[in-house]
Amino acid sequence: MSAYDLAVVGGGPAGVAGALTAALLGLRVVLLDGNARLGGQYHRHALGERPKARFARQCEVLSARAEVRTRRQIWAVAAEDGAFTVHAKGEPPLLARRLLIATGAHDRPLPFPGWDLPGVLTAGGAQALLKGDGVVAGRRVAVAGTGPFLLPVAAGLARAGAHVVGVYEASSGLGLAGHPILALGKAGEAAGYALRLARHRVPYLTGHAVIAAHGGQEVTGVTVARLGRDWRARSAKRVACDTLAVGYGFVPQLDLAVQLGCATASDADGSPVVAVDARQRTSVPGVWAAGEPTGVGGSELAELEGRIAGLAAAGGADVPAVLLRRRARLRAFAAALHRAYPVRPGWTGWLREDTLVCRCEEVPLARVREAQRLGAADARSIKLLARPGMGWCQGRMCGYAVSCLSGQPQQAPRRPIAQPITLGELASPQKDS
Amino acid sequence: MTERFEIVFEGRAVPVVAGQSLGAALHAAGIRSWRTTRFGGRPRGLFCGIGVCFDCLVSVNGAAPERACLTEAAPGDEVSAT
Amino acid sequence: MSDVIVIGAGVVGAACAYYAARAGLDVTVVDRGPVAGGTTGAGEGNILVSDKEPGPELDLALLSNRLWRELAGHGGFEFEAKGGLVVAATADAYRQLTDLAAAQGVEHTAVPGEALPGYEPELAPGLAGGVHYPEDAQVQPMLAAARLLDHGARAHGRGTLRLRTGVTVTGFLRSGERVTGVRTSAGDILGGAVVNAGGTWGGDLARLAGVHLPVLPRRGFILVTEPLPKPLIRHKVYTAAYAEGVASDSADLATAAVVEGTPAGTVLIGASRERVGFDRTTSLPVLSRLAAQAVELFPALAGVRAIRSYCGFRPYCPDHLPVIGPDPRAPGLYHACGHEGAGIGLAPATGYLLAQRLAGERPEMDLRPFRPDRFGEEER
């Protein structure tokens, strides 16, 4: 098995920038990504479409300078004699002397009655359908949750022909005019979305949330409530729709970093993240991390962190101070967004006793509460007693909610098997041919 | 020129634009659930759309269930509910 | 002031507390974590008589088996009387299995190779035979521990049972030689007796009390599959090599196939044993071996996906017997720990017998084989 100098896991802005930077400095680089095309979530694009010019150029240069392997699901990474093995499904493990973890993030849903009805999608899921497959998620769509990501989702759906019945932003702010995006120097971007929403007459309501979805086989309507400061529902009304796109921020994907024993830290919103130093180095020598796994901060920050990690992994060259200053500014922006869009505790009041907290194992709130009564004082023991997070998704969907319900700080989850793998393949790993 | 073809879901023809995932093609055709849960028998389809939630498990050509949102549709795929 | 302080809210501590409360004693259970968060939380839930050599541990297992069935009657946790099937690849191994079964004197049926499919249709062909043990069972151990504490507190105790989680024991209170309580992160707690049910950490607790108890962590990994729509495996199925691995003293890695279905639809695959301290790093070679052995036993598992794995630390004593009973070196201190991989199965008997002792009765079974001072002094 010949060793690469650097293996990069994740083909979004951070991974591509990191791989490219290191490859241009002469490293033998391999980049692996689970999707059919590079791009991650931000630059996701349909077959035959070109992503944004800058990213497209990076990908072109990268494929000439490094090995790019898409459709690779990485189920494990391991340290081995001063190097790392990267285990993708269906092929022999590859060996690399250094590793860059750029595995991105996924939506952070909150449970509410009816959230498991077909037609209820995460905001990121609706966006992925639109950008990656050219499919508009529904005809009458409600967009709900919290955070600036709701704006591009709603604007994209409206432009693609959906009737967006409303954008329900749970945080109480000053509406679009006082949107932190404006305050933080992203006026152009926010104004673009605002203009588009206005043109399509899409109402944007702050301090409102979808607290229930209704329907038999699929969603036919939602209950929209005006929220108090702590997000407890005040008055409520029914809104007809066939689709709901909902998201309350993002969960950094740390599985591979945790497998390697990388130290974690707590982000501004309490999310566990990979702890990195000024050069994106993790606590494990030879392992770097960039982008959302080190704290959700968007594509621009991810790309910058990828570059810094690529420089650092290549060694020698100093990281220019200008990059470090830019990163500090973008990190501050990310922290400001976390502060502007916190999840408030009143959402737990939207749940009924029979509301599923865990979709996979179908664990209702009542069973979580019973486990707590029996002495399950933290999220892990709630899981052990009542099974939320034991199923197919391994707590990726319900983990945040269960942490909130436990009243304890979030812990970085341990997932030694990051993607399901057949016992046959696990038993006899693919050999080099 | 975008290539188009069909797949079959439970006997029904579903149009696909090349490159689309099975989940996207089904959803676009108005088929929003193709799985029932094992305890409550609840209908499920796409939720996270990016391979994380496993709600969209679907069986293709009789094989073990796969995530519909990650599986690219291929001409003639026979897709069944799980 | 309690009659009894139990340190450890795992299944052994829960059983001690439950039976002590039932015997009319006032019990306080303390744990530095939540309920069942340590050794119990990483267990499989085995209630086995099949893997025990004739002797005191088998006697304990048989008593426990009966008690588990009684406790399951209270409800609130999964208890599956699924039976165990031990299989052998060779005629020699098969004969050893049937010899052991005869010596054990527990209910069993010898199953020749050609009859195995009647018990487990998916078993690999060509096995020499097996022994079916109808009394082997499985329990969801975390929930069982929590329910035992709850039953003890609510319905079944004449005494009282109080659970205090998040309370760390930092020392023992003494009056002369006598242990009179524990010093904790939440203040001193006085008690007439203190029970060390610290599982794998039982040795550390003993050291706090100034006595030597050689309980060592033995790491084990478990693989868990996707939930299957139809059960593939009916019994707890394991190979003859499993019991040998349990009985081994080697610090090196030993693995043997132990495969079973659960009510949640998942298949649990064990078992590995190695002495590597408290290192939680996942070993991919171990997972690979577990998968290979499971597939060898059940070829249909090759296409089934593993979705997670976990590891735990079995509390291992050099002679493979648990430590149960009063510690003559520290009057007032009792131990109930060191059950290695059999703690879930042996918990009720441990609690039942210890409670008899705590209540001043003569225990139904001779506790001498389990006495805490049997190991001699710590090697220096």
Coordinates of C-alpha atoms in Angstrom, one line a residue, chain A residues 150-372:
Chain A
L150 CA -33.7 30.0 5.7
L151 CA -33.4 33.0 3.4
P152 CA -31.6 31.4 0.5
V153 CA -33.8 28.3 0.9
A154 CA -37.0 30.3 0.7
A155 CA -35.7 32.6 -2.1
G156 CA -34.5 29.6 -4.1
L157 CA -37.9 27.8 -3.8
A158 CA -39.8 30.9 -4.8
R159 CA -37.6 31.5 -7.8
A160 CA -38.1 27.9 -8.9
G161 CA -41.8 28.4 -8.9
A162 CA -43.0 27.2 -5.5
H163 CA -45.6 29.2 -3.7
V164 CA -43.7 29.9 -0.4
V165 CA -46.6 30.5 2.0
G166 CA -44.3 32.1 4.6
V167 CA -40.8 32.1 6.2
Y168 CA -41.2 31.6 9.9
E169 CA -38.1 32.7 11.8
A170 CA -38.3 31.7 15.4
S171 CA -35.9 34.3 16.7
S172 CA -37.5 37.6 17.4
G173 CA -35.6 40.2 15.5
L174 CA -36.4 43.4 13.6
G175 CA -37.4 41.5 10.5
L176 CA -35.3 41.6 7.4
A177 CA -34.4 45.3 7.9
G178 CA -32.5 44.5 11.1
H179 CA -31.2 41.2 9.9
P180 CA -27.7 40.6 11.3
I181 CA -26.5 39.8 7.8
L182 CA -27.0 43.5 7.1
A183 CA -25.3 44.5 10.3
L184 CA -22.3 42.3 9.6
G185 CA -21.5 43.6 6.2
K186 CA -23.3 41.1 4.0
A187 CA -25.8 43.6 2.9
G188 CA -25.6 42.7 -0.8
E189 CA -26.4 39.1 -0.2
A190 CA -29.2 39.7 2.2
A191 CA -30.7 42.4 0.1
G192 CA -30.8 40.0 -2.8
Y193 CA -32.7 37.5 -0.9
A194 CA -35.0 40.1 0.6
L195 CA -35.8 41.5 -2.8
R196 CA -36.6 38.1 -4.2
L197 CA -38.8 37.2 -1.3
A198 CA -40.6 40.6 -1.7
R199 CA -41.0 40.2 -5.4
H200 CA -42.7 36.8 -4.8
R201 CA -44.8 38.4 -1.9
V202 CA -43.4 35.9 0.6
P203 CA -44.2 36.9 4.2
Y204 CA -41.2 36.9 6.5
L205 CA -42.3 36.6 10.1
T206 CA -39.9 36.7 13.0
G207 CA -40.8 35.3 16.4
H208 CA -42.9 32.7 14.7
A209 CA -42.5 28.9 14.3
V210 CA -44.2 25.9 12.9
I211 CA -45.1 24.0 16.0
A212 CA -47.0 21.1 14.4
A213 CA -47.5 19.5 11.0
H214 CA -50.8 17.9 10.1
G215 CA -51.9 15.3 7.6
G216 CA -52.5 11.6 7.2
Q217 CA -50.1 10.1 4.7
E218 CA -48.3 13.4 4.1
V219 CA -48.4 16.9 5.3
T220 CA -51.4 19.0 4.3
G221 CA -50.9 21.9 6.7
V222 CA -49.0 23.3 9.6
T223 CA -49.7 25.2 12.8
V224 CA -47.8 28.4 12.9
A225 CA -47.5 30.0 16.4
R226 CA -46.3 33.4 17.5
L227 CA -43.6 32.8 20.1
G228 CA -42.7 34.4 23.3
R229 CA -39.1 35.3 24.1
D230 CA -38.3 31.8 25.3
W231 CA -40.1 30.3 22.3
R232 CA -43.1 29.2 24.1
A233 CA -46.1 29.2 21.7
R234 CA -48.6 32.0 22.2
S235 CA -51.4 32.4 19.6
A236 CA -51.5 29.9 16.8
K237 CA -53.1 29.5 13.3
R238 CA -53.4 26.8 10.7
V239 CA -51.7 27.4 7.3
A240 CA -52.3 25.0 4.4
C241 CA -49.2 23.7 2.6
D242 CA -48.0 20.5 1.0
T243 CA -44.4 20.9 2.1
L244 CA -42.5 22.2 5.1
A245 CA -38.7 23.0 5.0
V246 CA -37.5 23.3 8.5
G247 CA -34.1 23.7 10.2
Y248 CA -32.7 25.1 13.4
G249 CA -29.0 25.5 12.5
F250 CA -26.5 22.8 11.8
V251 CA -24.6 20.0 13.5
P252 CA -20.9 19.7 12.7
Q253 CA -19.9 16.2 11.5
L254 CA -17.2 15.1 13.9
D255 CA -17.4 11.3 13.7
L256 CA -14.0 10.7 12.0
A257 CA -12.2 13.2 14.3
V258 CA -13.7 11.6 17.4
Q259 CA -12.6 8.1 16.1
L260 CA -9.0 9.3 16.0
G261 CA -9.3 10.8 19.5
C262 CA -9.1 14.4 18.5
A263 CA -10.0 16.7 21.4
T264 CA -13.2 18.6 21.1
A265 CA -14.4 22.0 22.3
S266 CA -17.7 23.7 22.6
D267 CA -18.8 26.2 20.0
A268 CA -20.6 29.5 20.8
D269 CA -23.9 27.6 20.6
G270 CA -22.7 24.7 22.7
S271 CA -22.2 22.4 19.8
P272 CA -19.2 20.0 20.2
V273 CA -16.6 20.9 17.6
V274 CA -13.1 19.7 16.8
A275 CA -10.6 21.8 18.7
V276 CA -7.9 23.3 16.4
D277 CA -5.1 25.7 16.8
A278 CA -4.3 28.7 14.6
R279 CA -3.0 26.4 11.8
Q280 CA -6.1 24.2 11.9
R281 CA -4.2 21.4 13.6
T282 CA -6.1 19.1 15.9
S283 CA -4.8 17.6 19.1
V284 CA -3.7 14.5 17.2
P285 CA -0.4 15.0 15.4
G286 CA -0.8 14.7 11.6
V287 CA -4.5 15.5 11.7
W288 CA -6.0 18.8 10.6
A289 CA -9.7 19.9 10.5
A290 CA -11.3 22.7 8.5
G291 CA -14.8 24.1 7.9
E292 CA -17.9 23.2 9.8
P293 CA -16.4 20.4 12.0
T294 CA -14.4 23.1 13.7
G295 CA -17.5 25.3 14.2
V296 CA -20.4 26.2 11.8
G297 CA -19.4 29.3 10.0
G298 CA -20.4 29.1 6.3
S299 CA -18.6 28.5 3.0
E300 CA -16.3 31.5 3.0
L301 CA -14.8 30.6 6.3
A302 CA -14.6 26.9 5.4
E303 CA -12.7 27.7 2.2
L304 CA -10.3 29.9 4.1
E305 CA -9.7 27.3 6.9
G306 CA -9.1 24.7 4.2
R307 CA -6.4 26.8 2.7
I308 CA -4.8 27.4 6.0
A309 CA -4.9 23.7 6.8
G310 CA -3.5 22.9 3.4
L311 CA -0.6 25.3 3.9
A312 CA 0.0 23.9 7.4
A313 CA -0.2 20.3 6.3
A314 CA 2.4 21.0 3.6
G315 CA 4.7 22.3 6.3
G316 CA 7.4 24.8 5.6
A317 CA 5.5 27.8 4.4
D318 CA 4.2 30.1 7.1
V319 CA 0.5 30.9 7.1
P320 CA 0.3 34.5 5.9
A321 CA -1.0 36.8 8.6
V322 CA -3.6 38.2 6.3
L323 CA -5.3 34.8 6.1
L324 CA -5.3 34.5 9.9
R325 CA -6.8 38.0 10.2
R326 CA -9.6 37.2 7.7
R327 CA -10.3 34.0 9.6
A328 CA -10.6 35.8 12.9
R329 CA -13.1 38.2 11.3
L330 CA -15.2 35.4 9.8
R331 CA -15.1 33.5 13.0
A332 CA -16.4 36.5 14.9
F333 CA -19.1 36.8 12.3
A334 CA -20.0 33.2 12.9
A335 CA -20.1 33.7 16.6
A336 CA -22.4 36.7 16.1
L337 CA -24.8 34.6 14.1
H338 CA -24.8 31.9 16.8
R339 CA -25.7 34.7 19.3
A340 CA -28.3 36.2 17.0
Y341 CA -30.0 32.8 16.4
P342 CA -30.0 30.8 19.6
V343 CA -32.4 27.9 20.1
R344 CA -34.5 28.9 23.0
P345 CA -35.8 26.3 25.5
G346 CA -39.5 26.9 25.0
W347 CA -39.6 24.6 22.0
T348 CA -39.9 21.6 24.3
G349 CA -43.4 22.9 25.1
W350 CA -44.4 22.2 21.4
L351 CA -44.1 18.5 22.1
R352 CA -46.9 16.2 23.2
E353 CA -46.3 13.1 25.2
D354 CA -46.7 11.0 22.0
T355 CA -44.5 13.2 19.8
L356 CA -41.6 11.1 18.5
V357 CA -38.3 12.5 19.6
C358 CA -36.3 9.7 17.8
R359 CA -37.6 9.0 14.3
C360 CA -35.6 5.8 13.8
E361 CA -36.5 3.9 17.0
E362 CA -39.9 5.8 17.2
V363 CA -39.3 6.9 20.8
P364 CA -42.0 9.4 22.0
L365 CA -41.4 12.1 24.5
A366 CA -43.1 10.1 27.2
R367 CA -40.5 7.4 27.1
V368 CA -37.7 10.0 27.3
R369 CA -39.4 11.5 30.4
E370 CA -39.8 8.0 31.9
A371 CA -36.1 7.3 31.5
Q372 CA -35.3 10.5 33.2

